[in-house]
Coordinates of C-alpha atoms and ligand atoms in Angstrom, one line a residue:
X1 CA -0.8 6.2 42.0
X2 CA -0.4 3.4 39.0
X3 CA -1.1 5.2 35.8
X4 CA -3.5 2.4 35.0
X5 CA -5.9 3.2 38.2
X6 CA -7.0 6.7 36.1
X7 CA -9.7 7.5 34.3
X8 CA -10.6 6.1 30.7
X9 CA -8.9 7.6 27.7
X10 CA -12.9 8.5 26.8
X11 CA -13.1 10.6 30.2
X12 CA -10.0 12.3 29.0
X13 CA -11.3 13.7 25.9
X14 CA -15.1 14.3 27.4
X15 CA -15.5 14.4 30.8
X16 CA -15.6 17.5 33.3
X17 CA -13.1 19.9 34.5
X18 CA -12.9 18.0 37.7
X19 CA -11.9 14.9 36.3
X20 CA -9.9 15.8 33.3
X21 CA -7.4 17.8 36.5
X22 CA -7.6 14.3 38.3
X23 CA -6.4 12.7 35.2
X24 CA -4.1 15.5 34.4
X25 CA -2.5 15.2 38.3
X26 CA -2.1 11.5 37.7
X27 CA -0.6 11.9 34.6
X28 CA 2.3 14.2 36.0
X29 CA 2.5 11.9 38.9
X30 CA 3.2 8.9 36.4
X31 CA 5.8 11.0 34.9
X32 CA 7.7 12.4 37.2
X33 CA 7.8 8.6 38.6
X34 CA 9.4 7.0 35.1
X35 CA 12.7 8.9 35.6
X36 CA 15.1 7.8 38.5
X37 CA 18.5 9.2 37.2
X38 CA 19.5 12.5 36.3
X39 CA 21.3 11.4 32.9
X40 CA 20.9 8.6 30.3
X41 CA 22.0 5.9 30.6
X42 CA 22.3 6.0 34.2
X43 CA 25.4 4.5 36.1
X44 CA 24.6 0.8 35.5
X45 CA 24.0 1.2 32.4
X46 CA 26.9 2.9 31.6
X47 CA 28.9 0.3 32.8
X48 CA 27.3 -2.2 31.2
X49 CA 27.1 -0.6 27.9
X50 CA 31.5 0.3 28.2
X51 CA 31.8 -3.8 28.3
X52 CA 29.2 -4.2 25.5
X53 CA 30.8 -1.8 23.2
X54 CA 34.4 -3.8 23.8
X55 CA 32.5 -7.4 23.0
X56 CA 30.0 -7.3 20.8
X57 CA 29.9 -7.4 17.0
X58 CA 30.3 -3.3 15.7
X59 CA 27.9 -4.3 13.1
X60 CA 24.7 -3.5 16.2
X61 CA 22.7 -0.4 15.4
X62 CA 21.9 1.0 18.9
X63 CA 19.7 3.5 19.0
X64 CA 19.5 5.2 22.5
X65 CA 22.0 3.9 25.3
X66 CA 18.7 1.7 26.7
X67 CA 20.1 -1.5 29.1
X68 CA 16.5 -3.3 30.2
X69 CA 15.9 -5.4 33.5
X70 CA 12.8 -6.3 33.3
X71 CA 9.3 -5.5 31.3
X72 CA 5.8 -5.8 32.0
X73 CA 3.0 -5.7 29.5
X74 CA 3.7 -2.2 27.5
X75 CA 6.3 -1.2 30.4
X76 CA 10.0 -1.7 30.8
X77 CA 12.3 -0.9 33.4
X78 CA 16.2 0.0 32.8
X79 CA 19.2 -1.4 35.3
X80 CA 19.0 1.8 37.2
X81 CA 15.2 1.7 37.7
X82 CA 14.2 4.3 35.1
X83 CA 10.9 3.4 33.4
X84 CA 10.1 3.5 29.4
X85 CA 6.7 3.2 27.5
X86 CA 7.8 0.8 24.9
X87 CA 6.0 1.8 21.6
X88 CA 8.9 -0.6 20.1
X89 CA 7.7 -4.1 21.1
X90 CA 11.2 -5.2 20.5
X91 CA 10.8 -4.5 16.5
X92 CA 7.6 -5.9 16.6
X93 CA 8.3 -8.4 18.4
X94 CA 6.3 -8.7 21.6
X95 CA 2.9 -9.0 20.5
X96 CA 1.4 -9.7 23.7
X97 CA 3.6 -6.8 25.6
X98 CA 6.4 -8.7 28.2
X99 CA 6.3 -11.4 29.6
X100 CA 2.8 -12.1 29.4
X101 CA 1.6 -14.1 32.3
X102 CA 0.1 -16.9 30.2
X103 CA 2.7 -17.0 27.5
X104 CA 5.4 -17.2 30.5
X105 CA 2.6 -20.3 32.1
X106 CA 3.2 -22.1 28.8
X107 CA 6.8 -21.9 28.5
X108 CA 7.4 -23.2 32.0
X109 CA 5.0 -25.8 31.4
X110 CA 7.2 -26.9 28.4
X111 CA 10.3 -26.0 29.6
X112 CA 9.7 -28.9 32.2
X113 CA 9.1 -31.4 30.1
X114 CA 11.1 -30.7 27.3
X115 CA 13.3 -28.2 25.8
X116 CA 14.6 -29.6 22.4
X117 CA 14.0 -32.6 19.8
X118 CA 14.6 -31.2 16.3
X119 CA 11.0 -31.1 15.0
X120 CA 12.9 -32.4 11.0
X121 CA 13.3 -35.5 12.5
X122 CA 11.2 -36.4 15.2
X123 CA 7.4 -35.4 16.6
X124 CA 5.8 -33.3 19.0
X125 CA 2.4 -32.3 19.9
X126 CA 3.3 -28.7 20.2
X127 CA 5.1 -28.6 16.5
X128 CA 1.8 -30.3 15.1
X129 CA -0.3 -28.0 17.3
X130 CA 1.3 -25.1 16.0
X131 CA 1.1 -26.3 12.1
X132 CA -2.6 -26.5 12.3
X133 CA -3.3 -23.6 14.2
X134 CA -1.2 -21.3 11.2
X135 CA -2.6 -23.5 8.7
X136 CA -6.6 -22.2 10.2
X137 CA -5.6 -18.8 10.7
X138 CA -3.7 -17.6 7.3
X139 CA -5.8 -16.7 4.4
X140 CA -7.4 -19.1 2.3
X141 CA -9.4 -21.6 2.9
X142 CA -7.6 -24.5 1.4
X143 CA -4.9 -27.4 2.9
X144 CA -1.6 -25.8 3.9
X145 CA 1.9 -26.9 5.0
X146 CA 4.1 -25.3 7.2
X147 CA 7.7 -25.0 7.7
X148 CA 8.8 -24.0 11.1
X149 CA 12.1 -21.9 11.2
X150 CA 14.0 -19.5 13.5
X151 CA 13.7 -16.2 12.6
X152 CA 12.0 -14.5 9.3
X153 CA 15.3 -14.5 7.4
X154 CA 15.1 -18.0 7.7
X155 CA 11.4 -18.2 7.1
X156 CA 11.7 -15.8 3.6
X157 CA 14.6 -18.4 3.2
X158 CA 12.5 -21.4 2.8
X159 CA 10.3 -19.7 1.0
X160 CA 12.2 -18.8 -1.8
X161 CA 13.6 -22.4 -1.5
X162 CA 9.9 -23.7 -1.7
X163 CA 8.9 -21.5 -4.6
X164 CA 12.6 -22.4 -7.1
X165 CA 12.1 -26.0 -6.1
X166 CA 8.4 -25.7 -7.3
X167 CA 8.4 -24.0 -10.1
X168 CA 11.9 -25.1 -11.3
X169 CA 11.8 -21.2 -12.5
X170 CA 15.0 -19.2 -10.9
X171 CA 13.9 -15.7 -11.5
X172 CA 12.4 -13.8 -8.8
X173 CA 10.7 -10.1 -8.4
X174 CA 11.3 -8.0 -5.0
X175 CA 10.8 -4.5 -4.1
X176 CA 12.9 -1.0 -3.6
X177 CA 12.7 -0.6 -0.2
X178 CA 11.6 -3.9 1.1
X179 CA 13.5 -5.3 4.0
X180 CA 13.1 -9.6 4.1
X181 CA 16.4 -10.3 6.3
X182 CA 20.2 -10.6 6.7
X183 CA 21.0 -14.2 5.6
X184 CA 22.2 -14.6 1.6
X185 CA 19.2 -15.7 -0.1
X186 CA 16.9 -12.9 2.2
X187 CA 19.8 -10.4 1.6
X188 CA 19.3 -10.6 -2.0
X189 CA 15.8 -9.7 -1.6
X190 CA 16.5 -7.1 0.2
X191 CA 17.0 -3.5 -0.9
X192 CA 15.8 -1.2 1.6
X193 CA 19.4 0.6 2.7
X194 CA 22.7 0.0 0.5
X195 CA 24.6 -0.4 3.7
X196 CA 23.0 -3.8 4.6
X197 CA 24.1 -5.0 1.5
X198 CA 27.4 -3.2 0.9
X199 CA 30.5 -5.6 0.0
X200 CA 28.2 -8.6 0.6
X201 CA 27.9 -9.2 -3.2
X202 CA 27.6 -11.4 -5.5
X203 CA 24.0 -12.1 -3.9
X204 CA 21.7 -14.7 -5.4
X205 CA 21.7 -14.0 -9.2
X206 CA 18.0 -13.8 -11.0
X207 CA 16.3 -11.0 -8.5
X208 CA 14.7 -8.0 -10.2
X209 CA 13.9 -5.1 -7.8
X210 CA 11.3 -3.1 -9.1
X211 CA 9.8 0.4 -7.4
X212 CA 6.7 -0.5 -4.8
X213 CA 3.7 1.3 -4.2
X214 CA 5.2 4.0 -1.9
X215 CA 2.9 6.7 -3.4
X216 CA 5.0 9.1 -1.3
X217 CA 7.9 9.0 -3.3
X218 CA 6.3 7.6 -6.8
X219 CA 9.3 7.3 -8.9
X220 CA 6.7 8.2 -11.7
X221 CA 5.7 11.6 -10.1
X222 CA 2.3 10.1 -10.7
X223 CA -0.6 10.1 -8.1
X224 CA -3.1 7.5 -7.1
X225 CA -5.3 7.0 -8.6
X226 CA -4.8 8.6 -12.1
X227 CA -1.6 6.6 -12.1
X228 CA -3.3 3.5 -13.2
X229 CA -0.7 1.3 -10.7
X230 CA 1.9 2.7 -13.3
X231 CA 4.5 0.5 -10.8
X232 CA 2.8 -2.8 -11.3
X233 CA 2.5 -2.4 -15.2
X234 CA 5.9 -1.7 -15.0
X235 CA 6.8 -5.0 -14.2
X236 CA 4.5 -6.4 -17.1
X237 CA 5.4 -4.0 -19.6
X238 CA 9.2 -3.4 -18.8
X239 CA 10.5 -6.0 -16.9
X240 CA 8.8 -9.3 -18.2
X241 CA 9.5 -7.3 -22.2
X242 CA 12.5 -6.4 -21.6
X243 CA 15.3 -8.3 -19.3
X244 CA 13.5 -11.0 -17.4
X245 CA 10.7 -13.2 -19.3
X246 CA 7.8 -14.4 -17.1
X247 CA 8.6 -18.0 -17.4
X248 CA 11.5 -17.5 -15.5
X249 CA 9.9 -16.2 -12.3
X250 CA 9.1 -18.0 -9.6
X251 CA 8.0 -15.9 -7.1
X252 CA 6.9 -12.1 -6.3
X253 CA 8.1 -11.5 -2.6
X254 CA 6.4 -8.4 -0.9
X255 CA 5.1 -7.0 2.5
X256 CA 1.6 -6.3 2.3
X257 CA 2.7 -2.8 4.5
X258 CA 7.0 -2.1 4.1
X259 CA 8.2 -2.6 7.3
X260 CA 12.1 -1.3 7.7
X261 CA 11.6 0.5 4.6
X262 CA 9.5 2.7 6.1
X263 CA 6.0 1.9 6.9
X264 CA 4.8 2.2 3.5
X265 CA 0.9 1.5 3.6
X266 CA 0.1 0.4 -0.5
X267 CA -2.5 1.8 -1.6
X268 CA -6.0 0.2 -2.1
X269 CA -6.1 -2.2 -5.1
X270 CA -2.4 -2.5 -5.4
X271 CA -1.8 -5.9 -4.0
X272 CA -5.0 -7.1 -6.3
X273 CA -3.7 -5.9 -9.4
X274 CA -0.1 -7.5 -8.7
X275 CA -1.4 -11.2 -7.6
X276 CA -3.9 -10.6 -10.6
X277 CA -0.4 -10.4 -12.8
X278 CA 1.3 -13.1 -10.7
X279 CA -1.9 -15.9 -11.7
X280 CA -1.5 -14.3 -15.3
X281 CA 2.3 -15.6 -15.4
X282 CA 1.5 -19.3 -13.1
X283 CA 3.9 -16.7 -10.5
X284 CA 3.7 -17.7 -7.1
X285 CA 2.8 -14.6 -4.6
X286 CA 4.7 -15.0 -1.4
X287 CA 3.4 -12.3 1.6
X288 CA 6.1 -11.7 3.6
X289 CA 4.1 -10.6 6.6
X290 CA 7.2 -11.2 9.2
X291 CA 6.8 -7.6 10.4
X292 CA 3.1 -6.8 9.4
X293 CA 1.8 -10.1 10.5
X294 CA 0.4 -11.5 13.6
X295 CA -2.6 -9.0 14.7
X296 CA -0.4 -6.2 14.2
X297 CA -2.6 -4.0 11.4
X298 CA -5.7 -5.2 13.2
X299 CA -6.6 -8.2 11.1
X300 CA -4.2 -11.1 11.8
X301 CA -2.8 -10.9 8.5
X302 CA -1.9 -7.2 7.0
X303 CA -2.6 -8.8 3.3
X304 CA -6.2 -9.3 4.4
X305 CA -7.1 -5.8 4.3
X306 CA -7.1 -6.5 0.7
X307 CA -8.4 -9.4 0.6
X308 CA -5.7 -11.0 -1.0
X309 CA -4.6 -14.8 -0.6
X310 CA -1.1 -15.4 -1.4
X311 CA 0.2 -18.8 -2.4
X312 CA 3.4 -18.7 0.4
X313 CA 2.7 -16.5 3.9
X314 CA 6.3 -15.8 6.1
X315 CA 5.7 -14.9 9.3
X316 CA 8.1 -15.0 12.7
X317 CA 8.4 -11.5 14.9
X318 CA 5.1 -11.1 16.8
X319 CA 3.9 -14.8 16.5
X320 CA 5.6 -15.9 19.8
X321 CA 6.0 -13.2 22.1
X322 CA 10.0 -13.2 21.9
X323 CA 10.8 -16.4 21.2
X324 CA 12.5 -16.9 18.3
X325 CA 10.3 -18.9 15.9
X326 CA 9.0 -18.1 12.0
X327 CA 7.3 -20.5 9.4
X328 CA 6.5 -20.3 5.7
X329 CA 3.2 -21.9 5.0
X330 CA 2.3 -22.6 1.5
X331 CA -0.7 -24.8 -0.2
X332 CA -0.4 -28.2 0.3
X333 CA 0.4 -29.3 -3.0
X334 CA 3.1 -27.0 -3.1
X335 CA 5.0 -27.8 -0.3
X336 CA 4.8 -31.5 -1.3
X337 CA 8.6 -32.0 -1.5
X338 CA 10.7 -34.6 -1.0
X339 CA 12.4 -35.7 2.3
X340 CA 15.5 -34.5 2.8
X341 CA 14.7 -31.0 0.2
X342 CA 14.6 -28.9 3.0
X343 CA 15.3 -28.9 7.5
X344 CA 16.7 -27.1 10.3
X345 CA 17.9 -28.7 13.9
X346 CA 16.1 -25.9 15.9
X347 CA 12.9 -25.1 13.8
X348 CA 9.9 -24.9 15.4
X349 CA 11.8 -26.1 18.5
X350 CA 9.2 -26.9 21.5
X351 CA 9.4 -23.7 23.3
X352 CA 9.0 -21.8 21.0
X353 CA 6.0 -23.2 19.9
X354 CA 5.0 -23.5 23.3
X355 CA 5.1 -19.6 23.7
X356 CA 3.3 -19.3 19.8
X357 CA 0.4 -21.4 20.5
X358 CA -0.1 -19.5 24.0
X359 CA 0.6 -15.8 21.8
X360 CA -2.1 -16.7 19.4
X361 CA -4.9 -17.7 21.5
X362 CA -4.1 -14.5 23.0
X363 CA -4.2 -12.6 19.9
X364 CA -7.8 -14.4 18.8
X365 CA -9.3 -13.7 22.5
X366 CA -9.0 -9.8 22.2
X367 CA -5.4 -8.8 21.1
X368 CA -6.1 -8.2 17.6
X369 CA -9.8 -6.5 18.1
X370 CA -7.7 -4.2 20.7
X371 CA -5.1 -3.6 17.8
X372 CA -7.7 -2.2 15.4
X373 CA -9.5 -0.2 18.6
X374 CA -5.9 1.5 20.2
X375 CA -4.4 1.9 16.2
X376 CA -7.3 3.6 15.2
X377 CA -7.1 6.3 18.2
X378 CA -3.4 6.7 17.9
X379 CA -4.0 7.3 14.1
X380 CA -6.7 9.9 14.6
X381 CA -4.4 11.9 17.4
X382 CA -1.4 11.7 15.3
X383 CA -3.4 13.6 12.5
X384 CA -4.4 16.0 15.2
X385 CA -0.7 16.3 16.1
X386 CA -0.1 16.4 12.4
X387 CA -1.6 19.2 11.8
X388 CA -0.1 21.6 14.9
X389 CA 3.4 20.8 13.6
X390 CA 4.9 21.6 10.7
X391 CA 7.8 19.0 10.6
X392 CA 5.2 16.2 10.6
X393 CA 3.5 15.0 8.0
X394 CA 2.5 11.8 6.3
X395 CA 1.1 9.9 9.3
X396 CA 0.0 6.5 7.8
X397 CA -0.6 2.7 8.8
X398 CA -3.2 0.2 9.9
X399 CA -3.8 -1.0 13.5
X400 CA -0.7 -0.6 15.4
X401 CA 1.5 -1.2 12.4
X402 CA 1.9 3.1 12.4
X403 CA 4.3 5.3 10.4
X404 CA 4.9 9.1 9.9
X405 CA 7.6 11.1 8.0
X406 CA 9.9 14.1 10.0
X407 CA 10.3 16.8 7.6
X408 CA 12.5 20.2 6.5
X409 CA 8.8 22.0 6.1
X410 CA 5.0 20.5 5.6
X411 CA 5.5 22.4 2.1
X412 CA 8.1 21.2 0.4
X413 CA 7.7 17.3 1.6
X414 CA 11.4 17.1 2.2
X415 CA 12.2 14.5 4.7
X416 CA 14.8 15.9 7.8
X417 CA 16.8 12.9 9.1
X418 CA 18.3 14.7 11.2
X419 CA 15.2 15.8 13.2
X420 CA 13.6 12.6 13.2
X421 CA 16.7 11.0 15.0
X422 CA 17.1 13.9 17.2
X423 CA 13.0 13.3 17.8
X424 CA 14.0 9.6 18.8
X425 CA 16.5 11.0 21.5
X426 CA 13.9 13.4 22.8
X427 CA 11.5 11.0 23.2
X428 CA 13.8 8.3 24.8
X429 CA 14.9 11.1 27.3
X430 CA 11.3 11.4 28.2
X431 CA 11.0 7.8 28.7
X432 CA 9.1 6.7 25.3
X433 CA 10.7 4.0 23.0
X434 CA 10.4 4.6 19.0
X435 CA 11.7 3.6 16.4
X436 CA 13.4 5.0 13.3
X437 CA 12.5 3.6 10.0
X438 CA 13.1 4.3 6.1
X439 CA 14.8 7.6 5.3
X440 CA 13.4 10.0 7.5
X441 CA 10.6 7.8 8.9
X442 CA 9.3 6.8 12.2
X443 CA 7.3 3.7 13.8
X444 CA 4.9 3.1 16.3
X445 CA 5.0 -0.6 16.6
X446 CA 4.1 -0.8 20.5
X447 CA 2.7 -4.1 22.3
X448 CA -1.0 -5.0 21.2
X449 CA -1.7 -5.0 24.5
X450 CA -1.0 -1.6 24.6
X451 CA -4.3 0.4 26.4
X452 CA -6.0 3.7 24.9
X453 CA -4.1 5.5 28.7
X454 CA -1.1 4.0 27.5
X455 CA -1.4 5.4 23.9
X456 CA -2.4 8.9 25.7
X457 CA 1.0 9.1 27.6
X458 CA 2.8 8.2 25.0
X459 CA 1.2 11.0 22.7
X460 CA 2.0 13.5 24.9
X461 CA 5.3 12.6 25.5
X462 CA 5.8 12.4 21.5
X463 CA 3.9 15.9 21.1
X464 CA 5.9 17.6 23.7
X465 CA 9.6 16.3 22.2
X466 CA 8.2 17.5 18.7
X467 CA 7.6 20.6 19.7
X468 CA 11.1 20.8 21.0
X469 CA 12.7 19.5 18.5
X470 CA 10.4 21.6 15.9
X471 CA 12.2 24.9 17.8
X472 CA 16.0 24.1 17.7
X473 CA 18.0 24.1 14.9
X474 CA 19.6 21.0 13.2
X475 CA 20.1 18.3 14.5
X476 CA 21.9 15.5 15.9
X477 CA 24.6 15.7 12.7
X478 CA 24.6 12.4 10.3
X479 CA 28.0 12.0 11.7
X480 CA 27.1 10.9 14.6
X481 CA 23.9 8.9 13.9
X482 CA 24.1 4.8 13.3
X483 CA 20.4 5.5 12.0
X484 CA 21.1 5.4 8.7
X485 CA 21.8 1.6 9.4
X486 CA 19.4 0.9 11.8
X487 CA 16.5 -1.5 11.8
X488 CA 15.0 -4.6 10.8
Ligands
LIG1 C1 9.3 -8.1 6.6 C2 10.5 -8.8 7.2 N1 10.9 -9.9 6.7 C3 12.0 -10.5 7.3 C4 12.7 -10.0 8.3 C5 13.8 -10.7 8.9 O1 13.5 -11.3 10.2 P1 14.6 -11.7 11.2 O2 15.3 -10.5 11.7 O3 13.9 -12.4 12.3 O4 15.5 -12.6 10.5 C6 12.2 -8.8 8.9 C7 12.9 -8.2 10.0 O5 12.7 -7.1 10.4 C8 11.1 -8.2 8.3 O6 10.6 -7.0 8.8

């Protein structure tokens, strides 16, 4: 039986006997179906995994020996036939789960036509398409530009580009723990685990990280709300006083939710008070919503749970379904610059945009709304969860954009690496795919089209390899964990 043919996740929680043992038998059923080796990775895997480890860059994080064949929707199926429950969506990636049917209906429609022009140079419909449609659907209801990229280094890239040329100011303000991408100008931003950035210096001189609102970790010991936002007055009262004056600054770069860095939800008013300081200084307030973007909290932007319109939006990740595509889109008047100021050969190539424009008329015709409805159950089990085990704690987010800390005791608010990666392992065994994030963090970042059933499984397969994990001792030893670098 397909897990999908039983009953509702509502007839789980309230219907009879009868049918919650149906549900039950179907569930066991489902599971006992995902595994079709004994070990991890299975033989194929193995084998393909001995030739990967001779070829490709050492710099990879792998997490879990996992060599995919094939996906469907929240599903995906290894070389030796094994089946996972991906609550990874390829970091965030595949919005609209895999290979949606009408995202892949799009692509071959393009791909026949088309496949490259350089969008810097020459036109398109599906480039101009795309501009319009990102221009309607970020916030603020003004005339935009947008700058089609590759990836969300690339897009945080021309963003930083866009807000020096502007403001001909060369100072910029980023955050502890924020994660905006590999490339130079990103990198400098970035400052989320030392090891991305160890021996890659000098990075771009003029950027300031100051602490963000991870109330979890307040570097004040303060609480919200008492603290008054003590981290954004810092930047008023210390920084802009004391090393960096205001009419230097171009740009405030942040991610309305941290994303690598451990999804850190802000809390309420904190985004408010820092554009509030960012229009005090003529300080241009970029959104990087590469990770937290694209339906993923819920709202199609994370940054309009505050109700917060920044002048420069990043985005890439979720917006096409895989492909690899990002854009910075700014006001009109500020990305007025000249010819020539900025380009890229693939940006916004066809396909790409192709697969976008298909991914976000699935994201307005239900994806989102089902991002806020699944979210908000996962959310309210995790707390249930939460509270029958004492190594969890923390469990935060918005929509499907969900994180939770692993930790020594509930007490002490200790975070256990160790645990959490051994969690990852346990859970991977069992054939669900998480992800590790920040210290001792873990995401839920699954397919929007992820269904309340799906989200049921998946709980009960993270429950059961908590519970195990809560029982031994240690865990899987630093040594031998690539954690500690993994991510993006
Ligand atoms: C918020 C944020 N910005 C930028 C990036 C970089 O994106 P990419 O890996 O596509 O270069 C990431 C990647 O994880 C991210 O989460």
């Amino acid at each position: 039986m397909a897990f999908e043919e039983f009953g509702s996740g509502a007839a789980h929680i309230s219907g009879s006997l009868a049918q919650r043992r149906r549900i039950r038998r179907c569930k066991l059923t489902v599971r006992s179906d995902m595994r079709k080796t004994r070990a991890l990775p299975g033989p194929k895997a193995k084998r393909l995994i001995e030739r990967d480890t001779l070829c490709m860059s050492k710099s990879y994080t792998r997490i879990y020996p996992l060599v995919v064949e094939r996906g469907s929707g929240v599903w995906l199926w290894d070389v030796d036939g094994n089946r996972f429950l991906d609550f990874n969506a390829g970091i965030a990636v595949c919005a609209t789960g895999h290979s949606h049917p009408q995202v892949v209906s799009a692509l071959k429609d393009q791909i026949s036509r088309f496949l490259h022009m350089s969008g810097t140079d020459f036109y398109y419909a599906a480039e101009i398409n795309l501009a319009e449609k990102l221009s309607r659907i970020t916030p603020g209801r003004f005339h935009k530009r947008v700058f089609l990229t590759n990836s969300g280094a690339e897009a945080v890239e021309a963003a930083l580009k866009l807000c020096r040329y502007q403001t001909r100011r060369s100072q910029v303000i980023a955050f502890y723990g924020a994660f905006h991408g590999r490339t130079m100008g990103a990198l400098s931003l970035t400052a989320s685990k030392a090891v991305q950035r160890k021996y890659f210096s000098p990075f771009l001189a003029g950027v300031t990280h100051v602490p963000y609102a991870d109330c979890l970790h307040c570097v004040y010991n303060l609480e919200y709300p008492s603290c008054d936002f003590a981290c954004v007055n810092f930047i008023e009262e210390v920084v802009f006083q004391k090393s960096t004056s205001p009419e230097d600054v171009a740009a405030i770069f942040v991610e309305p939710i941290q994303g690598e860095g451990g999804y850190i939800v802000p809390p309420d008013g904190y985004h408010n008070r820092l554009k509030r300081l960012a229009e005090k200084y003529g300080i241009l307030f970029v959104a990087d919503e590469v990770q937290s973007g694209m339906g993923r909290t819920g709202k199609m932007f994370a940054i309009e749970h505050w109700d917060v319109v920044p002048d420069v939006v990043t985005v890439a990740k979720g917006i096409a379904s895989g492909l690899p595509i990002g854009a910075a889109v700014a006001r009109s008047p500020l990305m007025d610059w000249e010819p020539g100021a900025h380009g890229s050969t693939f940006g916004g190539n066809p396909v790409s945009c192709a697969a976008a424009l298909a991914t976000i008329s699935l994201l307005e015709d239900g994806l989102v709304t089902n991002a806020a409805r699944v979210g908000a159950f996962i959310m309210e089990s995790l707390k249930e969860i939460e509270k029958r085990h004492r190594i969890l704690g923390w469990v935060r987010g918005k929509g499907l954009m969900i994180g939770m800390e692993i930790l020594k005791t509930r007490g002490d608010g200790k975070g256990n690496p160790d645990k959490r990666d051994l969690l990852v392992r346990h859970c991977f065994e069992k054939g669900l795919l998480i992800l590790p994030c920040g210290e001792s963090a873990l995401r839920f970042s699954p397919p929007l089209v992820v269904s309340k059933k799906e989200a049921e499984l998946a709980l009960e397969i993270f429950e059961e390899s908590l519970a195990e994990v809560e029982k031994e001792r240690g865990g899987v030893g630093r040594a031998h964990s690539t954690f500690a670098a993994a991510g993006a």
